[in-house]
JSON list of C-alpha atoms in Angstrom, two decimals:
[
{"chain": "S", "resi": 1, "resn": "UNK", "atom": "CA", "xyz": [0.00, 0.00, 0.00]},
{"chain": "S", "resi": 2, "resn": "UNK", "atom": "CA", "xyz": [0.78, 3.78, 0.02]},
{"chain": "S", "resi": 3, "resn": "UNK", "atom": "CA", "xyz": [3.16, 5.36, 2.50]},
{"chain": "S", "resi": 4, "resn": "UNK", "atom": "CA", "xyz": [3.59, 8.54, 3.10]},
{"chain": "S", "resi": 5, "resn": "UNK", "atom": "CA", "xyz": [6.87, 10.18, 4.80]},
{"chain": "S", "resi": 6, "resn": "UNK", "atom": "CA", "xyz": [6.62, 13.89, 6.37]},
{"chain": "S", "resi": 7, "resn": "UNK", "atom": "CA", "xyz": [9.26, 15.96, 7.45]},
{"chain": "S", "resi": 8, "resn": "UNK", "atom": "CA", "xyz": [10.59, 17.88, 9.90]},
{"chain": "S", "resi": 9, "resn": "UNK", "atom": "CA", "xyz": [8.20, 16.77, 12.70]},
{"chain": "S", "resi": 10, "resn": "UNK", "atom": "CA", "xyz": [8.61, 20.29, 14.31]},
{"chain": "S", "resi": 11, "resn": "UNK", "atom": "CA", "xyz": [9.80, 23.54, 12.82]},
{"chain": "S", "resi": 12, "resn": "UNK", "atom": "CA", "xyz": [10.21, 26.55, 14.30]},
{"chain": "S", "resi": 13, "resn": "UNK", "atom": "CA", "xyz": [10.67, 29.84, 12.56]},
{"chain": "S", "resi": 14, "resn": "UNK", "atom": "CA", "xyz": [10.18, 33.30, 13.31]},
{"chain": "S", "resi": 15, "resn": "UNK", "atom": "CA", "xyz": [7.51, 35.62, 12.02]},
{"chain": "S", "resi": 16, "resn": "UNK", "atom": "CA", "xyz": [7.56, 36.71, 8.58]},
{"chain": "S", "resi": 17, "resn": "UNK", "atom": "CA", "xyz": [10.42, 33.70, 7.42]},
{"chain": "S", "resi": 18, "resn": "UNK", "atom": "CA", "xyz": [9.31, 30.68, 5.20]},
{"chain": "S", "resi": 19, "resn": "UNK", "atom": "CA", "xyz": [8.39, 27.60, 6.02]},
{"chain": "S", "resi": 20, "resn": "UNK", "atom": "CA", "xyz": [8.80, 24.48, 3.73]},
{"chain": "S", "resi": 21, "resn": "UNK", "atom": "CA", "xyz": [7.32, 21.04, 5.21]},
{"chain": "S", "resi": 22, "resn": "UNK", "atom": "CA", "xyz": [8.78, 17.95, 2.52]},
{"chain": "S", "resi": 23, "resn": "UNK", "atom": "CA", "xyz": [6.81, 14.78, 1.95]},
{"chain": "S", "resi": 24, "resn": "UNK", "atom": "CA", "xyz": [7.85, 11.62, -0.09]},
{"chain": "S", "resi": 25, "resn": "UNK", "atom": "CA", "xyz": [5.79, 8.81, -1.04]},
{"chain": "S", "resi": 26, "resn": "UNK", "atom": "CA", "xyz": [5.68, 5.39, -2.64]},
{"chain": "S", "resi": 27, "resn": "UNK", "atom": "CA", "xyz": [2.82, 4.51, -4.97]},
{"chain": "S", "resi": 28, "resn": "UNK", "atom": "CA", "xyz": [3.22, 6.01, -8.22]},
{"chain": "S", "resi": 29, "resn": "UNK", "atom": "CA", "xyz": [-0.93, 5.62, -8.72]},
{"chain": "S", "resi": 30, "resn": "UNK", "atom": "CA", "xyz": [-1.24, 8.68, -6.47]},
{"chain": "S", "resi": 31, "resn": "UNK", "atom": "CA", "xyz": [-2.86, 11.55, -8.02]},
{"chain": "S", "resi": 32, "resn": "UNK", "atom": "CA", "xyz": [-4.09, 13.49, -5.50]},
{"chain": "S", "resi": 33, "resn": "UNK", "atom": "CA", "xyz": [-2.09, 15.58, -2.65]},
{"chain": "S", "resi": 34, "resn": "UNK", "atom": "CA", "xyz": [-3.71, 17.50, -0.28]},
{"chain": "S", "resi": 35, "resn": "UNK", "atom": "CA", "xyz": [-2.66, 19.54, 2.99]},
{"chain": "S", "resi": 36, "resn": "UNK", "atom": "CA", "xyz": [-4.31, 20.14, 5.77]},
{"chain": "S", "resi": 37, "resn": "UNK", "atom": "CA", "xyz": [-4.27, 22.58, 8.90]},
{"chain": "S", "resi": 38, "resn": "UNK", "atom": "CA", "xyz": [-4.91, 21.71, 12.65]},
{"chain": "S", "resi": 39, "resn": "UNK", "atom": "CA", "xyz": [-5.66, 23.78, 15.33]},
{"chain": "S", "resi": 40, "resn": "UNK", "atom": "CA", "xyz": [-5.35, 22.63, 18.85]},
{"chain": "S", "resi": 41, "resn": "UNK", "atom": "CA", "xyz": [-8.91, 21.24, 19.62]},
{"chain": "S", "resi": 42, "resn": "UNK", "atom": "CA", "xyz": [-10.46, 21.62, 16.14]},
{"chain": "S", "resi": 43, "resn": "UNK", "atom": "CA", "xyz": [-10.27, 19.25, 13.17]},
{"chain": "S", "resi": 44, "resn": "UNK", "atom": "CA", "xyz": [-8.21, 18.89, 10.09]},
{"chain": "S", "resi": 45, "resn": "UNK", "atom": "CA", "xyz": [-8.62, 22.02, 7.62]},
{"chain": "S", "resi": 46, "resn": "UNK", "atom": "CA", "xyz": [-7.66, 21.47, 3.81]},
{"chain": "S", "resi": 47, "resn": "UNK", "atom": "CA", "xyz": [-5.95, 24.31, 2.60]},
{"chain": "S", "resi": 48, "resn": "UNK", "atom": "CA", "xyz": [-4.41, 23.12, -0.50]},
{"chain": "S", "resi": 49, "resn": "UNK", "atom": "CA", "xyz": [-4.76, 20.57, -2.51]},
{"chain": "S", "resi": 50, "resn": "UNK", "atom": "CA", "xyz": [-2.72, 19.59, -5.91]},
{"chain": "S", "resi": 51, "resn": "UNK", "atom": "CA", "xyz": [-3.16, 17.44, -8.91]},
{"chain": "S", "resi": 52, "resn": "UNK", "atom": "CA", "xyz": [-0.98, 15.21, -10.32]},
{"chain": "S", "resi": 53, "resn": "UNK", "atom": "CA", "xyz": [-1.30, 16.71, -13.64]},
{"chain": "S", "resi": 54, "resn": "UNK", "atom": "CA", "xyz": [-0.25, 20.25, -12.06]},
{"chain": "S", "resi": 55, "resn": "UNK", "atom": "CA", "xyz": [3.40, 20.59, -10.77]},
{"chain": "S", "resi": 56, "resn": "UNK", "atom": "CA", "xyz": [2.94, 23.99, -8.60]},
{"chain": "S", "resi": 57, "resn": "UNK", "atom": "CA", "xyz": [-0.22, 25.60, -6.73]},
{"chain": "S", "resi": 58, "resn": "UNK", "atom": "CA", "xyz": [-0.42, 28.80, -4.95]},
{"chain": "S", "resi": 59, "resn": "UNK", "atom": "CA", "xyz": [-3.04, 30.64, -2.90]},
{"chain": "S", "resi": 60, "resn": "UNK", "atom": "CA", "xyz": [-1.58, 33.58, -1.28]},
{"chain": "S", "resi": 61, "resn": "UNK", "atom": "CA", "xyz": [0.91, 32.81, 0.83]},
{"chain": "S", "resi": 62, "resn": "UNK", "atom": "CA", "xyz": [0.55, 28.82, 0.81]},
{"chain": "S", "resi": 63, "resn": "UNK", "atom": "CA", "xyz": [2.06, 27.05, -2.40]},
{"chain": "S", "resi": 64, "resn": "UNK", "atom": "CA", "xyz": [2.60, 23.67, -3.14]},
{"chain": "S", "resi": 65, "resn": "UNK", "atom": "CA", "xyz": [5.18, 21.60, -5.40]},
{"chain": "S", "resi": 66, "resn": "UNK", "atom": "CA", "xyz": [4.75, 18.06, -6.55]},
{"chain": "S", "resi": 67, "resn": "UNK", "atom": "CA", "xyz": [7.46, 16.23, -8.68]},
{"chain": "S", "resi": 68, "resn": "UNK", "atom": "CA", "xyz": [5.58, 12.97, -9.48]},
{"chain": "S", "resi": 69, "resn": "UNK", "atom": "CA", "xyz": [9.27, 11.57, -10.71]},
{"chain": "S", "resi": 70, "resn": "UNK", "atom": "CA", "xyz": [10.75, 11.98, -7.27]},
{"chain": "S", "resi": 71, "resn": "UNK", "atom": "CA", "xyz": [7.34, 11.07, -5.87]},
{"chain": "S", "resi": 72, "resn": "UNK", "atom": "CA", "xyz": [7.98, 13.78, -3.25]},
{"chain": "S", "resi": 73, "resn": "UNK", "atom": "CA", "xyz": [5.64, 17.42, -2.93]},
{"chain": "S", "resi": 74, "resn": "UNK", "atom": "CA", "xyz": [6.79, 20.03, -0.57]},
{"chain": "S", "resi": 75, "resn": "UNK", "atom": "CA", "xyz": [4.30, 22.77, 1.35]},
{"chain": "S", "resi": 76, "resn": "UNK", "atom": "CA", "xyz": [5.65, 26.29, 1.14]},
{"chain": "S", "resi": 77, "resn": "UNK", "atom": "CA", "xyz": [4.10, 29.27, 3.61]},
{"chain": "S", "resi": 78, "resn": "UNK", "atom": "CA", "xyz": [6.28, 32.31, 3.35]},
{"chain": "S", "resi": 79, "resn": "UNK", "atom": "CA", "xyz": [5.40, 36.06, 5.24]},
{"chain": "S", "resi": 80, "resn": "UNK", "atom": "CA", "xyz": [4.88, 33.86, 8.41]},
{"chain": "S", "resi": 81, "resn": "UNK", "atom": "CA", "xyz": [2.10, 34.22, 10.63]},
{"chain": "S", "resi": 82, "resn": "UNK", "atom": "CA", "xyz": [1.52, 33.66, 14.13]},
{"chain": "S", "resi": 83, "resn": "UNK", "atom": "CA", "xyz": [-1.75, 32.32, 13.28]},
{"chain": "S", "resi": 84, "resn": "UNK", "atom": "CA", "xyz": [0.06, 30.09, 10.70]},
{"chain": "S", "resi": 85, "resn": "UNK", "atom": "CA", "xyz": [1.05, 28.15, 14.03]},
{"chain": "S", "resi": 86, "resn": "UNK", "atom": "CA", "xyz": [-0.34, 24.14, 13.78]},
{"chain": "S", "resi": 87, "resn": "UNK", "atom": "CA", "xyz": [0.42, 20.58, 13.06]},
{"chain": "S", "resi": 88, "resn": "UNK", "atom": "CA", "xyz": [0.38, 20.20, 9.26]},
{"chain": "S", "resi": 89, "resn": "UNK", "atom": "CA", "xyz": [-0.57, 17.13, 7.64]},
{"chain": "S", "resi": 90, "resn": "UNK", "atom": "CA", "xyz": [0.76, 15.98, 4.13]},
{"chain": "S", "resi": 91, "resn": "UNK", "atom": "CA", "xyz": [-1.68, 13.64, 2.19]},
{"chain": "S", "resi": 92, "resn": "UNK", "atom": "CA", "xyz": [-1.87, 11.22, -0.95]},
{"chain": "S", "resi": 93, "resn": "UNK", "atom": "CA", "xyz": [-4.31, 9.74, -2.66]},
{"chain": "S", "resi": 94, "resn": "UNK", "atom": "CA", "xyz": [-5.64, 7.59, -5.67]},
{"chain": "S", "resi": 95, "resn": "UNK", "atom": "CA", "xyz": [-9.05, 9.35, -6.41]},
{"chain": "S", "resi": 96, "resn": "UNK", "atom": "CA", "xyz": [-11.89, 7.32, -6.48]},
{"chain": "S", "resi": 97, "resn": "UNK", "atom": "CA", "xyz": [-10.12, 3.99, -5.51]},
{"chain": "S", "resi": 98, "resn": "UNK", "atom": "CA", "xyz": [-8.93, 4.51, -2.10]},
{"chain": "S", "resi": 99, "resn": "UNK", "atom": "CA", "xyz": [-8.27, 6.45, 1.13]},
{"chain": "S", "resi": 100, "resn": "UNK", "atom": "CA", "xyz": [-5.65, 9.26, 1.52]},
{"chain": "S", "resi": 101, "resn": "UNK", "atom": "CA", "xyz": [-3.20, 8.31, 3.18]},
{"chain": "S", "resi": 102, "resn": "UNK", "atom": "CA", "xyz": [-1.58, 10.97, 6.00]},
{"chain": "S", "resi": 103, "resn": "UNK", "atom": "CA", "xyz": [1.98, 12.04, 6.80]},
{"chain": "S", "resi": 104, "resn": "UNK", "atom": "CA", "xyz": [2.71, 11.74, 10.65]},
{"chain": "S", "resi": 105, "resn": "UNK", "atom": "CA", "xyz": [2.18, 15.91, 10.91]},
{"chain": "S", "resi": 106, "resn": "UNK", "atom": "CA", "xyz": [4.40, 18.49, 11.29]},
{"chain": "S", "resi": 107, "resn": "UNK", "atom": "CA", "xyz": [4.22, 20.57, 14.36]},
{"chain": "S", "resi": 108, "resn": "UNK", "atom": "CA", "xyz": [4.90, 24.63, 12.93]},
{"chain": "S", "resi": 109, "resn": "UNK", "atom": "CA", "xyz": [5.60, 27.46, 15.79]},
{"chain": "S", "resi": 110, "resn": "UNK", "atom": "CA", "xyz": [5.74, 30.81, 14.19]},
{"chain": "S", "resi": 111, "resn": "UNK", "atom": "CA", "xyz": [7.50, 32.99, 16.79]},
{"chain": "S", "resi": 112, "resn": "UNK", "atom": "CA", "xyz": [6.20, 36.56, 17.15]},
{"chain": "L", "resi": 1, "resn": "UNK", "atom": "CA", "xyz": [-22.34, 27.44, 7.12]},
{"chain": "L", "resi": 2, "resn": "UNK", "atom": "CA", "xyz": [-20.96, 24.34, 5.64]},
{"chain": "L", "resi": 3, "resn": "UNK", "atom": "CA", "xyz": [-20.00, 22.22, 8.07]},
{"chain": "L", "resi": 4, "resn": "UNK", "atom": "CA", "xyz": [-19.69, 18.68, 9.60]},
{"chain": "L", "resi": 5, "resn": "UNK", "atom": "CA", "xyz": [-21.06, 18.33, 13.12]},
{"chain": "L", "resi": 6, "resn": "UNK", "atom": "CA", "xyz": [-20.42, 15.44, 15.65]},
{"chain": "L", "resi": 7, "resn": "UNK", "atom": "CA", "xyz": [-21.89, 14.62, 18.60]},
{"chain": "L", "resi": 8, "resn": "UNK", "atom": "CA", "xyz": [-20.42, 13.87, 21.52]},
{"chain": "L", "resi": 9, "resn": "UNK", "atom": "CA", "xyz": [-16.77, 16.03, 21.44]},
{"chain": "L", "resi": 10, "resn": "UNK", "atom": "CA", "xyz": [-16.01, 14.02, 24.42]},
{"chain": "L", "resi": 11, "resn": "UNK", "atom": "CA", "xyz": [-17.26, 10.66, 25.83]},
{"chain": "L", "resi": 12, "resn": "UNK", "atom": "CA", "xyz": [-15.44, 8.52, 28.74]},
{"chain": "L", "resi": 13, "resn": "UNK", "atom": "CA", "xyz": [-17.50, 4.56, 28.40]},
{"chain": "L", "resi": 14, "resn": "UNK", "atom": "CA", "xyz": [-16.83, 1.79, 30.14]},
{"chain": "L", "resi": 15, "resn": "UNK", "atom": "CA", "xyz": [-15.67, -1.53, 28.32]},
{"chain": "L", "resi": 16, "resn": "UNK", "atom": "CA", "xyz": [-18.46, -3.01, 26.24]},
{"chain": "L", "resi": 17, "resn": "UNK", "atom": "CA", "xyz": [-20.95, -0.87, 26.55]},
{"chain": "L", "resi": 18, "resn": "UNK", "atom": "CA", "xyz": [-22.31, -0.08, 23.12]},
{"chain": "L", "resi": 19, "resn": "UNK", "atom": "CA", "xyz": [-21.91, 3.57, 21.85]},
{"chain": "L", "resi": 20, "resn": "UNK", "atom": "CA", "xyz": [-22.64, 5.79, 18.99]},
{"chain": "L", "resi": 21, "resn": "UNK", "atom": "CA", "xyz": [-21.00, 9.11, 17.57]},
{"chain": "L", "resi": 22, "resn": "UNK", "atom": "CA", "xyz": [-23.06, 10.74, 15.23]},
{"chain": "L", "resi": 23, "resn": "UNK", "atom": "CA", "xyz": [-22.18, 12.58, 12.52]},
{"chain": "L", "resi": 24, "resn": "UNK", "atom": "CA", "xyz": [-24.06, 15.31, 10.01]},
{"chain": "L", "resi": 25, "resn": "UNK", "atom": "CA", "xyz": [-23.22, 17.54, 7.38]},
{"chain": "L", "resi": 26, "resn": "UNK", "atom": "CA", "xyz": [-24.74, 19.57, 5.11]},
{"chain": "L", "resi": 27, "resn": "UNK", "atom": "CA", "xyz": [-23.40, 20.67, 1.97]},
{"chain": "L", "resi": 28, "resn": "UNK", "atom": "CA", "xyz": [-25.65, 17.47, 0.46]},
{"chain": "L", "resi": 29, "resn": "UNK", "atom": "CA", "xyz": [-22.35, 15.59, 0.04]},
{"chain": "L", "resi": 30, "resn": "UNK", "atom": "CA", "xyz": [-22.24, 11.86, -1.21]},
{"chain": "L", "resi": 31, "resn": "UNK", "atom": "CA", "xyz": [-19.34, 11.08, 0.01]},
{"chain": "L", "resi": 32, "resn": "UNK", "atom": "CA", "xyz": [-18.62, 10.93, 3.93]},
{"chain": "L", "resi": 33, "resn": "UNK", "atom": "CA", "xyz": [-15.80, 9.03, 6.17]},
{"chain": "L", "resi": 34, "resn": "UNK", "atom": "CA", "xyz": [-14.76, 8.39, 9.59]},
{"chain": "L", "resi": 35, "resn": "UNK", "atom": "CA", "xyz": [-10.86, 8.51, 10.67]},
{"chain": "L", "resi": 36, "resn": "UNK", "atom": "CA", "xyz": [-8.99, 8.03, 13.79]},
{"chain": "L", "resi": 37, "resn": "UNK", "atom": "CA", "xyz": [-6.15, 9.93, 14.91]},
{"chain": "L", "resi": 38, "resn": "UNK", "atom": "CA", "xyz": [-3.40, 8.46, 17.56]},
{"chain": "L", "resi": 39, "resn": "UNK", "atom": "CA", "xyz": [-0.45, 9.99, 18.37]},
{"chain": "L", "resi": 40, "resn": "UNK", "atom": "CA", "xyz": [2.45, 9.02, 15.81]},
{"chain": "L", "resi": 41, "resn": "UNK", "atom": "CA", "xyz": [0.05, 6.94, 13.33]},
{"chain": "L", "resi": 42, "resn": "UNK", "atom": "CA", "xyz": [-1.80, 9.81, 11.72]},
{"chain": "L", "resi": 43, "resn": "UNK", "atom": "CA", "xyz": [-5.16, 9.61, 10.52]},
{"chain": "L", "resi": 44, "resn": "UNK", "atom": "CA", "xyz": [-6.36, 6.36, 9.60]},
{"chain": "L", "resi": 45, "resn": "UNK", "atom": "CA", "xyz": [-9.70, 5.61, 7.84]},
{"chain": "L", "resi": 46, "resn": "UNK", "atom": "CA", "xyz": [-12.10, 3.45, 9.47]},
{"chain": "L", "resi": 47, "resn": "UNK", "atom": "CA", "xyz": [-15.06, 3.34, 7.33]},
{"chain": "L", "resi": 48, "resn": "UNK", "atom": "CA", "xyz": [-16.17, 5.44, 4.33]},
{"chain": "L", "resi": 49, "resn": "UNK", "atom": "CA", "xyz": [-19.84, 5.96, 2.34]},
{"chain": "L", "resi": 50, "resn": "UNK", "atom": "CA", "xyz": [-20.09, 6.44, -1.05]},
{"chain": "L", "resi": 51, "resn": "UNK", "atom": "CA", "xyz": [-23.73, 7.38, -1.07]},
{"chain": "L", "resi": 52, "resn": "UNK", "atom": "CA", "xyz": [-26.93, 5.98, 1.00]},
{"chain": "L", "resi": 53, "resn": "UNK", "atom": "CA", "xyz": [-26.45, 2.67, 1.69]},
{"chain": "L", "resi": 54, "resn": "UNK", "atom": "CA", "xyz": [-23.57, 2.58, 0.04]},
{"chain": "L", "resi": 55, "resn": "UNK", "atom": "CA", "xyz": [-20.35, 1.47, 2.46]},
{"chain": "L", "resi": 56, "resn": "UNK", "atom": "CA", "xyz": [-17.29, 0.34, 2.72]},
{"chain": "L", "resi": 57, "resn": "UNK", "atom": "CA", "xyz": [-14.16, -1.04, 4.77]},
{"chain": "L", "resi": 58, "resn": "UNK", "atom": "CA", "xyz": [-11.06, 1.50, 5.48]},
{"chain": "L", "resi": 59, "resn": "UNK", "atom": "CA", "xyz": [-7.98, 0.56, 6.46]},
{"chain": "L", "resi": 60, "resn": "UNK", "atom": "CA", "xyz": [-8.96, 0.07, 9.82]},
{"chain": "L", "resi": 61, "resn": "UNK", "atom": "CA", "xyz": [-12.36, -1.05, 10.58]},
{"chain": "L", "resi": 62, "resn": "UNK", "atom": "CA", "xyz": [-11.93, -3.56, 13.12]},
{"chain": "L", "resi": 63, "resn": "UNK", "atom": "CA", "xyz": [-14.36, -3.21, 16.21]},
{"chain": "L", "resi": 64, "resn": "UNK", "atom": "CA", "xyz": [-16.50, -0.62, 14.64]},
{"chain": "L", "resi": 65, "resn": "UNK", "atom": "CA", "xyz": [-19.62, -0.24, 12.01]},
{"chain": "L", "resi": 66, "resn": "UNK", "atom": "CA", "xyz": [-21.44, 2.15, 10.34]},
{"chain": "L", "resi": 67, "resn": "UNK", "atom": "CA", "xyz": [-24.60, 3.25, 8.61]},
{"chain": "L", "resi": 68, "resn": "UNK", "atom": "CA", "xyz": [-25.81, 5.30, 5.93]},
{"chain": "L", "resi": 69, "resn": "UNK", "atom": "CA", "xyz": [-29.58, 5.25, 5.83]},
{"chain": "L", "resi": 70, "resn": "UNK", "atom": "CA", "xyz": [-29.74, 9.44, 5.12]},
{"chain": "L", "resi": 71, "resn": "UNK", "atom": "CA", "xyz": [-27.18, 11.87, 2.99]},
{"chain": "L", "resi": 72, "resn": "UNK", "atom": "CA", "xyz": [-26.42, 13.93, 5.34]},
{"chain": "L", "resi": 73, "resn": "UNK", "atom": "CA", "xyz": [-25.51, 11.54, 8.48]},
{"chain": "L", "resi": 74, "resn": "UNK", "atom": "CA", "xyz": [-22.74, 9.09, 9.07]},
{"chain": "L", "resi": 75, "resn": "UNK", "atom": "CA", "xyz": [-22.97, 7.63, 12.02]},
{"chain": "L", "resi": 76, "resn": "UNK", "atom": "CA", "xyz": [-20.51, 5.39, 13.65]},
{"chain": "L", "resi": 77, "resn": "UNK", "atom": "CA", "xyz": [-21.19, 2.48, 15.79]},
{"chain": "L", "resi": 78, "resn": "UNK", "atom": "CA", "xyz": [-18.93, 0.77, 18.56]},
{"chain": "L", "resi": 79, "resn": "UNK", "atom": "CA", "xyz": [-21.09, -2.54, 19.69]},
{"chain": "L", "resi": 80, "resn": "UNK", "atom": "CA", "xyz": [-18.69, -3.42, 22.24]},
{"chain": "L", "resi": 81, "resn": "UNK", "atom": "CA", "xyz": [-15.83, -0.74, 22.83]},
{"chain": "L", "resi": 82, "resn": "UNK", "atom": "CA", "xyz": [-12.45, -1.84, 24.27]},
{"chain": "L", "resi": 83, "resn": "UNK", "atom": "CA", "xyz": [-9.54, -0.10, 25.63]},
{"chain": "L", "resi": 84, "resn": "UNK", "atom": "CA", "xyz": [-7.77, -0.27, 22.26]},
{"chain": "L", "resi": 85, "resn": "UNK", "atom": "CA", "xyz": [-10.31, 2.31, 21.14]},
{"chain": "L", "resi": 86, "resn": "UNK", "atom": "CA", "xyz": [-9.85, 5.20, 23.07]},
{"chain": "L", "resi": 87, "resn": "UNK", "atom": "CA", "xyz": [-8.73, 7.84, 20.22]},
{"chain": "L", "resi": 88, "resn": "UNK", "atom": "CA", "xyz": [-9.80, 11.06, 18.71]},
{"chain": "L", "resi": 89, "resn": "UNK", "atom": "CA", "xyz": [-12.23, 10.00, 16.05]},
{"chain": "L", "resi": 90, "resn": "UNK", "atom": "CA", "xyz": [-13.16, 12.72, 13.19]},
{"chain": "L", "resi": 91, "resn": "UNK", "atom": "CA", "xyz": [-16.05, 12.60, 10.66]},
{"chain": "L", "resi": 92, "resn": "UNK", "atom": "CA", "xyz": [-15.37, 14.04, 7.19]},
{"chain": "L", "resi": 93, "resn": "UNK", "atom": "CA", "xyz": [-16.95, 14.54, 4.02]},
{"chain": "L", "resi": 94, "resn": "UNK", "atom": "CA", "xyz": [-16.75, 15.85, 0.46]},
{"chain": "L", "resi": 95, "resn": "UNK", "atom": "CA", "xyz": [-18.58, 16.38, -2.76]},
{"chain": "L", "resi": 96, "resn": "UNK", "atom": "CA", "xyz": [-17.87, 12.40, -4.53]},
{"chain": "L", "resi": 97, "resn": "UNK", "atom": "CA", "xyz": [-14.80, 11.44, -4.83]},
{"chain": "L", "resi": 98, "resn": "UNK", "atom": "CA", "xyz": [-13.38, 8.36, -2.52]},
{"chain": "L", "resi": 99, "resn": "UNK", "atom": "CA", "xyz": [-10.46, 9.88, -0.94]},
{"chain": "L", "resi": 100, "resn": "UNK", "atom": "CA", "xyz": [-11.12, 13.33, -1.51]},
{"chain": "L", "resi": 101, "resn": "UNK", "atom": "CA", "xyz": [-11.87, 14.67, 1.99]},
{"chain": "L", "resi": 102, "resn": "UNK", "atom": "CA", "xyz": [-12.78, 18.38, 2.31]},
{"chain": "L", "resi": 103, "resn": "UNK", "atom": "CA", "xyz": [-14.25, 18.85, 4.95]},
{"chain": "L", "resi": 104, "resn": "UNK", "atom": "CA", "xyz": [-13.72, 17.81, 8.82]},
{"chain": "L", "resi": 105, "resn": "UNK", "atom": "CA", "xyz": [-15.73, 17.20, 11.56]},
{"chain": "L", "resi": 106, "resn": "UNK", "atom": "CA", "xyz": [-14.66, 18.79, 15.61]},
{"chain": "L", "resi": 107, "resn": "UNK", "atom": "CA", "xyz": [-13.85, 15.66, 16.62]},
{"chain": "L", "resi": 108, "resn": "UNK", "atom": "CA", "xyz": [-14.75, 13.14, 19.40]},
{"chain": "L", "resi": 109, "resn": "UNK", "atom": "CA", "xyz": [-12.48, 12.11, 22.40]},
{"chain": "L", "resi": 110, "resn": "UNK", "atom": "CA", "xyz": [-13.32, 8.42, 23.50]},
{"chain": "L", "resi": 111, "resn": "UNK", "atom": "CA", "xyz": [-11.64, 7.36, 26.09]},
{"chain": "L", "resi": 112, "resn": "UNK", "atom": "CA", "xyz": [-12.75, 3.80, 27.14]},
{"chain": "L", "resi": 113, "resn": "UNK", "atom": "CA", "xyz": [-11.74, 2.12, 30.28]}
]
């Protein structure tokens, strides 16, 4: 089956610097990559989500890469936020066949 | 406000005692799912619905069941909880596709003992 790898488990960066969170995985019949946000106390929040016919998304200040050779895709937040503060989860998927799989989250602090 | 709504957020049980965490939504999605989340293993999915009476098996789905007799609710069934099923449990849904989850539910904290 699918697995999905997600790194750094914590990252730490001060306000206004980037943030890149990296994820790898291993069945080449993914097509679908989301990320989502979560809050302390609140469920998972999709924020972004990319084909695998697409190679780069951006909303504002969220962006994401995919390189479907490498099988890796990479979250990018830059102008860092306190509010931007959360675990992050990576996902893939084979739409329409089965589940998404999750990344083991990554835990951002933006420092003030 | 589109949302997904479970009920309880938090439920302590005792061992076998048969329980229920309901789940609604409604943005008149067909597609709905229940995960559960434990600390360094992720989300996993324990059940998903394609449509009414339409459902299926996730990657975990030992211990639990579900139902889908209306669109909008989901709910999930624990006939006999254990210990090995205390966890944070989250309802989700989206507009069709299997594995396409856009929306998430609060949550539920089940602790059993």
């Amino acid at each position: 089956g699918e697995n999905v790898e997600q790194h750094p488990s914590t990252l730490s960066v001060q306000e206004g610097d980037s943030a890149v969170i990296k994820c790898t995985y291993s069945d080449s019949a993914s097509n679908y990559f989301p990320w989502y946000k979560q809050e302390l106390g609140k469920g998972p929040q999709l924020i972004i989500d990319i084909r695998s016919n697409v190679g780069e998304k951006k909303d504002q200040r969220i962006a994401v890469t995919l390189n479907k050779t490498a099988k890796h895709f990479s979250l990018h937040i830059t102008e860092t936020q306190p509010e931007d503060s959360a675990v992050y989860f990576c996902a893939a998927g084979d739409t329409g066949r089965r589940a998404l799989t999750f990344g083991s989250g990554t835990r951002l602090q933006v420092q003030p | 406000e589109a949302q997904v709504t479970q009920n309880p957020r938090y439920l302590i049980t005792v061992t076998g005692k048969k329980l229920t965490v309901t789940c609604s939504q409604n943005m008149n999605h067909e597609y709905m799912s229940w995960y559960r989340q434990d600390p360094g293993l992720g989300l996993r999915q324990i059940y998903y619905s394609m449509n009414v009476e339409v459902t299926d098996k996730g990657d975990v789905p030992e211990g639990y069941k579900v139902s889908r007799k209306e669109k909008r609710n989901f709910p999930l069934i624990l006939e006999s909880p254990s210990p090995n099923q205390t966890s944070l449990y989250f309802c989700a849904s989206s507009l069709s596709d299997h594995g396409t989850e856009a929306f998430f539910g609060q949550g539920t904290r089940l602790t059993v003992v």
